[in-house]
Coordinates of C-alpha atoms and ligand atoms in Angstrom, one line a residue:
X1 CA 35.9 23.0 -19.9
X2 CA 32.9 20.9 -18.7
X3 CA 32.9 22.6 -15.5
X4 CA 32.4 26.0 -17.5
X5 CA 29.7 24.5 -19.6
X6 CA 27.7 23.4 -16.6
X7 CA 27.9 26.9 -15.1
X8 CA 26.7 28.5 -18.4
X9 CA 24.0 25.9 -18.5
X10 CA 22.9 26.6 -14.9
X11 CA 22.7 30.3 -15.7
X12 CA 20.7 29.6 -18.6
X13 CA 18.1 27.7 -16.5
X14 CA 17.7 30.3 -14.1
X15 CA 17.4 33.2 -16.7
X16 CA 14.6 31.3 -18.2
X17 CA 13.1 30.9 -14.8
X18 CA 13.0 27.3 -14.9
X19 CA 13.9 26.7 -11.3
X20 CA 12.4 23.3 -10.3
X21 CA 10.8 22.8 -7.2
X22 CA 12.3 20.0 -4.7
X23 CA 10.2 16.9 -4.1
X24 CA 8.1 17.4 -1.1
X25 CA 7.7 14.8 1.8
X26 CA 5.1 14.6 4.6
X27 CA 4.2 11.9 7.1
X28 CA 0.7 10.6 6.0
X29 CA -1.1 7.3 6.0
X30 CA 1.3 6.2 8.8
X31 CA 4.4 6.4 6.7
X32 CA 6.8 8.8 4.9
X33 CA 5.2 10.1 1.5
X34 CA 7.4 11.6 -0.9
X35 CA 6.0 13.1 -4.4
X36 CA 8.3 14.4 -7.0
X37 CA 6.7 16.3 -9.9
X38 CA 9.8 17.3 -11.7
X39 CA 9.5 20.5 -13.7
X40 CA 5.6 20.6 -13.1
X41 CA 5.9 21.1 -9.4
X42 CA 4.3 24.1 -7.8
X43 CA 3.7 25.1 -4.1
X44 CA -0.2 24.7 -4.8
X45 CA -0.1 21.4 -6.7
X46 CA 2.2 19.7 -3.8
X47 CA -0.4 21.2 -1.3
X48 CA -3.4 19.8 -3.2
X49 CA -1.6 16.4 -3.5
X50 CA -0.9 16.2 0.4
X51 CA -4.4 17.5 1.2
X52 CA -5.9 14.7 -0.8
X53 CA -3.5 12.1 0.9
X54 CA -4.6 13.5 4.4
X55 CA -8.1 13.5 3.3
X56 CA -7.7 9.6 2.6
X57 CA -6.1 9.1 5.9
X58 CA -8.9 10.8 7.7
X59 CA -11.4 8.3 6.2
X60 CA -9.6 5.0 6.3
X61 CA -7.2 5.4 9.5
X62 CA -8.0 3.0 12.2
X63 CA -5.9 5.0 14.5
X64 CA -8.4 8.2 14.2
X65 CA -11.6 7.7 16.0
X66 CA -13.3 10.0 13.8
X67 CA -12.4 8.1 10.5
X68 CA -15.1 6.4 8.5
X69 CA -13.8 3.1 9.0
X70 CA -13.4 3.4 12.8
X71 CA -17.0 4.5 12.9
X72 CA -17.8 1.3 11.2
X73 CA -15.8 -0.5 13.6
X74 CA -17.4 1.2 16.7
X75 CA -20.7 -0.1 15.3
X76 CA -19.7 -3.6 15.0
X77 CA -22.6 -5.9 16.0
X78 CA -25.2 -3.0 15.6
X79 CA -28.4 -3.8 13.7
X80 CA -27.8 -0.6 11.9
X81 CA -25.3 -0.2 8.9
X82 CA -23.3 2.9 9.1
X83 CA -23.3 5.5 6.2
X84 CA -20.0 5.9 4.3
X85 CA -18.6 7.7 1.5
X86 CA -18.5 6.2 -1.9
X87 CA -14.6 5.8 -1.9
X88 CA -14.9 4.0 1.2
X89 CA -17.5 1.7 0.0
X90 CA -15.6 1.1 -3.3
X91 CA -12.1 0.2 -1.7
X92 CA -13.9 -2.2 0.6
X93 CA -15.6 -3.7 -2.2
X94 CA -12.3 -4.2 -3.9
X95 CA -11.0 -5.5 -0.4
X96 CA -13.7 -8.1 -0.1
X97 CA -13.2 -9.2 -3.7
X98 CA -9.4 -9.8 -3.4
X99 CA -9.9 -11.5 -0.1
X100 CA -12.4 -13.9 -1.8
X101 CA -9.9 -14.6 -4.8
X102 CA -6.9 -15.1 -2.4
X103 CA -8.6 -17.4 0.0
X104 CA -8.3 -14.6 2.9
X105 CA -4.6 -14.4 2.4
X106 CA -5.4 -10.7 2.0
X107 CA -7.9 -10.1 4.7
X108 CA -9.5 -6.8 5.7
X109 CA -11.4 -8.1 8.6
X110 CA -8.0 -8.7 10.6
X111 CA -8.6 -5.6 12.8
X112 CA -9.1 -7.5 16.1
X113 CA -6.1 -9.7 15.4
X114 CA -3.8 -6.6 14.4
X115 CA -4.8 -4.7 17.7
X116 CA -4.0 -7.8 19.7
X117 CA -0.4 -8.1 18.3
X118 CA 0.2 -4.3 18.0
X119 CA 3.0 -4.9 15.8
X120 CA 4.6 -1.4 14.9
X121 CA 3.2 0.1 18.1
X122 CA 4.7 0.6 21.5
X123 CA 2.3 -2.2 22.9
X124 CA 3.6 -5.0 20.6
X125 CA 3.6 -8.4 22.3
X126 CA 3.2 -12.0 21.8
X127 CA -0.5 -12.9 22.8
X128 CA -1.5 -16.2 24.4
X129 CA -2.5 -19.0 22.3
X130 CA -6.2 -18.5 24.0
X131 CA -6.1 -15.0 23.0
X132 CA -5.2 -15.8 19.4
X133 CA -7.7 -18.6 19.1
X134 CA -10.4 -16.2 20.3
X135 CA -9.4 -13.5 18.0
X136 CA -9.3 -15.8 15.1
X137 CA -13.1 -16.4 15.6
X138 CA -13.7 -12.7 14.6
X139 CA -11.7 -12.4 11.1
X140 CA -14.3 -13.3 8.9
X141 CA -14.7 -10.9 5.8
X142 CA -18.2 -12.4 5.2
X143 CA -19.2 -10.5 8.3
X144 CA -18.8 -7.2 6.5
X145 CA -21.8 -6.4 4.7
X146 CA -21.9 -3.8 1.9
X147 CA -25.2 -2.2 0.6
X148 CA -26.1 0.5 -1.6
X149 CA -29.6 2.1 -0.8
X150 CA -31.1 4.8 -2.7
X151 CA -27.7 6.3 -3.7
X152 CA -26.4 5.9 -0.1
X153 CA -23.4 3.6 0.7
X154 CA -23.6 1.6 3.7
X155 CA -21.3 -0.9 5.6
X156 CA -22.3 -3.1 8.6
X157 CA -20.2 -5.5 10.5
X158 CA -22.6 -8.3 11.7
X159 CA -20.1 -10.0 14.4
X160 CA -19.5 -7.4 17.6
X161 CA -16.0 -8.5 17.7
X162 CA -14.8 -8.2 14.0
X163 CA -12.7 -5.1 13.0
X164 CA -11.9 -3.8 9.7
X165 CA -8.2 -2.8 9.0
X166 CA -7.3 -1.6 5.3
X167 CA -3.7 -0.9 6.1
X168 CA -2.6 -3.4 3.3
X169 CA -4.4 -1.9 0.6
X170 CA -5.0 1.8 1.3
X171 CA -1.6 3.3 0.4
X172 CA -2.1 1.6 -3.1
X173 CA -5.8 3.1 -3.4
X174 CA -4.2 6.4 -2.5
X175 CA -1.3 6.4 -5.0
X176 CA -4.0 5.8 -7.7
X177 CA -6.0 8.6 -6.4
X178 CA -2.9 10.8 -6.8
X179 CA -2.0 9.7 -10.3
X180 CA -5.6 10.6 -11.3
X181 CA -5.4 14.1 -9.9
X182 CA -2.0 14.4 -11.8
X183 CA -3.7 13.4 -15.0
X184 CA -6.4 16.0 -14.6
X185 CA -3.8 18.7 -13.8
X186 CA -1.6 17.7 -17.1
X187 CA 1.5 16.8 -15.1
X188 CA 3.9 15.2 -17.5
X189 CA 5.8 13.1 -15.2
X190 CA 6.0 12.2 -11.5
X191 CA 7.1 9.7 -8.7
X192 CA 4.8 9.1 -6.1
X193 CA 6.3 7.1 -3.1
X194 CA 3.9 6.3 -0.3
X195 CA 6.3 4.7 2.3
X196 CA 7.7 2.3 -0.4
X197 CA 4.4 2.0 -2.3
X198 CA 5.6 3.5 -5.5
X199 CA 3.7 5.0 -8.7
X200 CA 6.0 6.1 -11.5
X201 CA 3.4 8.4 -13.5
X202 CA 3.9 9.5 -17.1
X203 CA 6.7 9.1 -19.7
X204 CA 10.1 9.4 -18.2
X205 CA 11.2 11.5 -21.1
X206 CA 10.5 12.5 -24.7
X207 CA 12.3 9.2 -26.1
X208 CA 9.5 6.4 -25.7
X209 CA 12.1 3.7 -25.2
X210 CA 13.2 5.5 -21.9
X211 CA 11.7 3.4 -19.2
X212 CA 11.5 4.3 -15.4
X213 CA 13.7 1.9 -13.4
X214 CA 12.5 1.0 -9.9
X215 CA 14.8 -0.9 -7.5
X216 CA 13.5 -3.8 -5.5
X217 CA 15.2 -3.7 -2.2
X218 CA 17.1 -6.6 -0.9
X219 CA 14.7 -7.8 2.0
X220 CA 17.6 -9.9 3.7
X221 CA 19.8 -6.7 3.9
X222 CA 17.8 -3.6 3.1
X223 CA 21.0 -1.5 2.8
X224 CA 22.5 -3.7 0.2
X225 CA 22.0 -3.0 -3.6
X226 CA 18.6 -3.7 -4.9
X227 CA 18.1 -7.5 -5.7
X228 CA 16.2 -6.4 -8.8
X229 CA 15.5 -3.6 -11.1
X230 CA 11.8 -3.3 -12.6
X231 CA 11.6 -1.2 -15.9
X232 CA 8.3 0.1 -16.6
X233 CA 6.8 2.9 -18.8
X234 CA 4.2 3.9 -16.1
X235 CA 2.5 2.3 -13.3
X236 CA 3.0 1.0 -9.7
X237 CA 5.3 -1.3 -8.1
X238 CA 4.4 -2.4 -4.3
X239 CA 6.3 -4.6 -2.0
X240 CA 5.4 -6.5 1.2
X241 CA 8.1 -7.8 3.0
X242 CA 9.2 -9.3 6.7
X243 CA 11.6 -6.5 7.2
X244 CA 9.3 -3.5 7.1
X245 CA 7.6 -3.6 10.5
X246 CA 8.4 -6.1 13.2
X247 CA 9.9 -6.8 16.7
X248 CA 12.0 -9.4 18.0
X249 CA 11.8 -11.6 20.9
X250 CA 14.2 -14.4 22.0
X251 CA 15.9 -14.2 18.5
X252 CA 12.8 -14.8 16.7
X253 CA 11.3 -12.0 14.3
X254 CA 7.5 -11.0 14.4
X255 CA 6.5 -9.3 11.5
X256 CA 3.5 -7.1 10.8
X257 CA 1.7 -9.4 8.1
X258 CA -0.5 -11.9 9.8
X259 CA -1.9 -15.0 8.5
X260 CA -5.7 -15.4 9.2
X261 CA -5.3 -19.2 9.2
X262 CA -2.8 -19.2 12.3
X263 CA -3.4 -16.0 13.8
X264 CA 0.3 -15.3 13.8
X265 CA 2.6 -13.4 11.7
X266 CA 2.8 -15.3 8.1
X267 CA 5.3 -18.3 8.3
X268 CA 5.9 -17.8 4.7
X269 CA 9.0 -19.2 2.6
X270 CA 9.2 -15.5 1.2
X271 CA 11.1 -12.7 2.4
X272 CA 9.4 -10.1 0.1
X273 CA 7.0 -9.9 -2.7
X274 CA 6.8 -7.1 -5.3
X275 CA 3.8 -6.9 -7.4
X276 CA 3.8 -4.5 -10.7
X277 CA 0.4 -3.4 -12.5
X278 CA -0.9 -0.2 -13.4
X279 CA -3.5 -0.3 -10.6
X280 CA -1.5 0.3 -7.3
X281 CA -4.4 -0.9 -5.3
X282 CA -4.3 -4.1 -6.9
X283 CA -0.4 -4.1 -6.4
X284 CA -0.9 -3.4 -2.8
X285 CA -3.6 -6.0 -1.7
X286 CA -1.9 -8.7 -4.0
X287 CA 1.6 -8.0 -2.6
X288 CA 0.2 -8.7 0.9
X289 CA -1.7 -12.0 -0.1
X290 CA 1.3 -13.5 -2.3
X291 CA 3.4 -12.9 0.6
X292 CA 1.1 -14.7 3.1
X293 CA 0.5 -17.5 0.6
X294 CA 4.2 -18.1 -0.2
X295 CA 5.9 -19.5 -3.2
X296 CA 3.3 -21.9 -4.1
X297 CA 0.5 -19.3 -4.0
X298 CA -1.3 -19.7 -7.4
X299 CA -3.8 -16.9 -7.2
X300 CA -2.9 -15.3 -10.5
X301 CA -4.9 -17.8 -12.2
X302 CA -8.1 -17.3 -10.5
X303 CA -7.9 -13.5 -10.3
X304 CA -9.8 -11.5 -12.8
X305 CA -7.2 -8.6 -12.9
X306 CA -5.3 -6.8 -15.5
X307 CA -2.0 -8.4 -16.2
X308 CA 0.4 -8.1 -13.3
X309 CA 4.1 -8.9 -12.8
X310 CA 5.7 -10.3 -9.7
X311 CA 9.2 -10.4 -8.2
X312 CA 9.2 -13.0 -5.2
X313 CA 12.3 -13.1 -3.2
X314 CA 12.9 -16.2 -1.0
X315 CA 14.5 -16.5 2.5
X316 CA 17.7 -17.3 0.9
X317 CA 17.8 -14.2 -1.1
X318 CA 16.8 -15.9 -4.4
X319 CA 14.7 -13.9 -6.8
X320 CA 12.2 -15.3 -9.3
X321 CA 10.6 -12.7 -11.7
X322 CA 7.2 -13.8 -13.4
Ligands
AMP401 P1 1.2 -4.5 3.8 O1 2.6 -3.6 4.2 O2 0.7 -3.7 2.6 O3 1.7 -5.8 3.5 O4 0.1 -4.2 4.9 C1 0.3 -4.5 6.2 C2 -0.6 -4.2 7.0 O5 -2.1 -4.6 6.5 C3 -0.3 -4.6 8.6 O6 0.5 -3.4 9.1 C4 -1.7 -4.6 8.9 O7 -2.3 -3.5 9.3 C5 -2.5 -5.2 7.8 N1 -2.4 -6.5 7.6 C6 -1.5 -7.5 8.2 N2 -1.7 -8.8 7.8 C7 -2.7 -8.6 6.7 C8 -3.4 -9.6 6.0 N3 -3.0 -10.9 6.0 N4 -4.5 -9.1 5.1 C9 -4.9 -7.8 5.3 N5 -4.2 -6.9 5.9 C10 -3.1 -7.4 6.7
MG402 MG1 -0.4 -4.4 0.9

């Protein structure tokens, strides 16, 4: 009986012309990005979204020599500032602000150190102490100078060996941009997943009590059940963890989130940190910062940000929701 009902129902859907497009996936921003627009999905809208994501990648990527960030990096130490777009300028402004507020636990000037370790690339290796010590001399966000002159936006790196890397914030920024685009196109609901950087957009259903439920992956065993389910009306959930990108040498894990005090993968007492807020850019940068700072990080008190929620998972798998 149930089967018959289902068949009739699906026939009705087709006869009303309501075939729903599948979610779309592309490799952008160095990760797998999937967008689900549910019944508002169309070829054209999905194309616009992935074009917008690729445009962001082309401006921010340190792996593309023509990107705006690469141009700034190539001119490090030059007396001339480099012209950038307003969006690169604005993301850099937020990045510097969060660096200050988190005592550089989130640090956008770690490019030199990140390249040295090469974690997530074919050339990943453990650098010598001398190399780390040398790179650490060139990781000061204060060396990055932002200026706005007659309506043009400029960035200058004073120190020739300092390099910008916005890998810990750009996916959050991109998720906010896509949410803004969906708002303009009157999309009712969507799930934006940029390599685990999640934005749930719009009301999940007509019922106002029906919340989105986002699972927080178990960082100790990523294939196990989620350690926590976050319910939210709409907004972003971003996780930084030691399981995301790493290499192993002599039984030790070297993960991709570096501590600018030591120049090494953060020796934190946490396995993952998730940050929940309506601004994905804040979630992204803060997840990285809280992960580096560990359980005792107390930046929430000094940050002038909208209300945020956090889920900390420690190395034994214990979960603390705040
Ligand atoms: P996330 O996955 O958002 O925590 O970002 C990690 C990526 O950001 C790394 O792959 C590096 O490119 C960069 N990164 C690593 N450590 C830091 C840090 N302490 N602050 C800012 N960016 C970082
Ligand atoms: Mg981040």
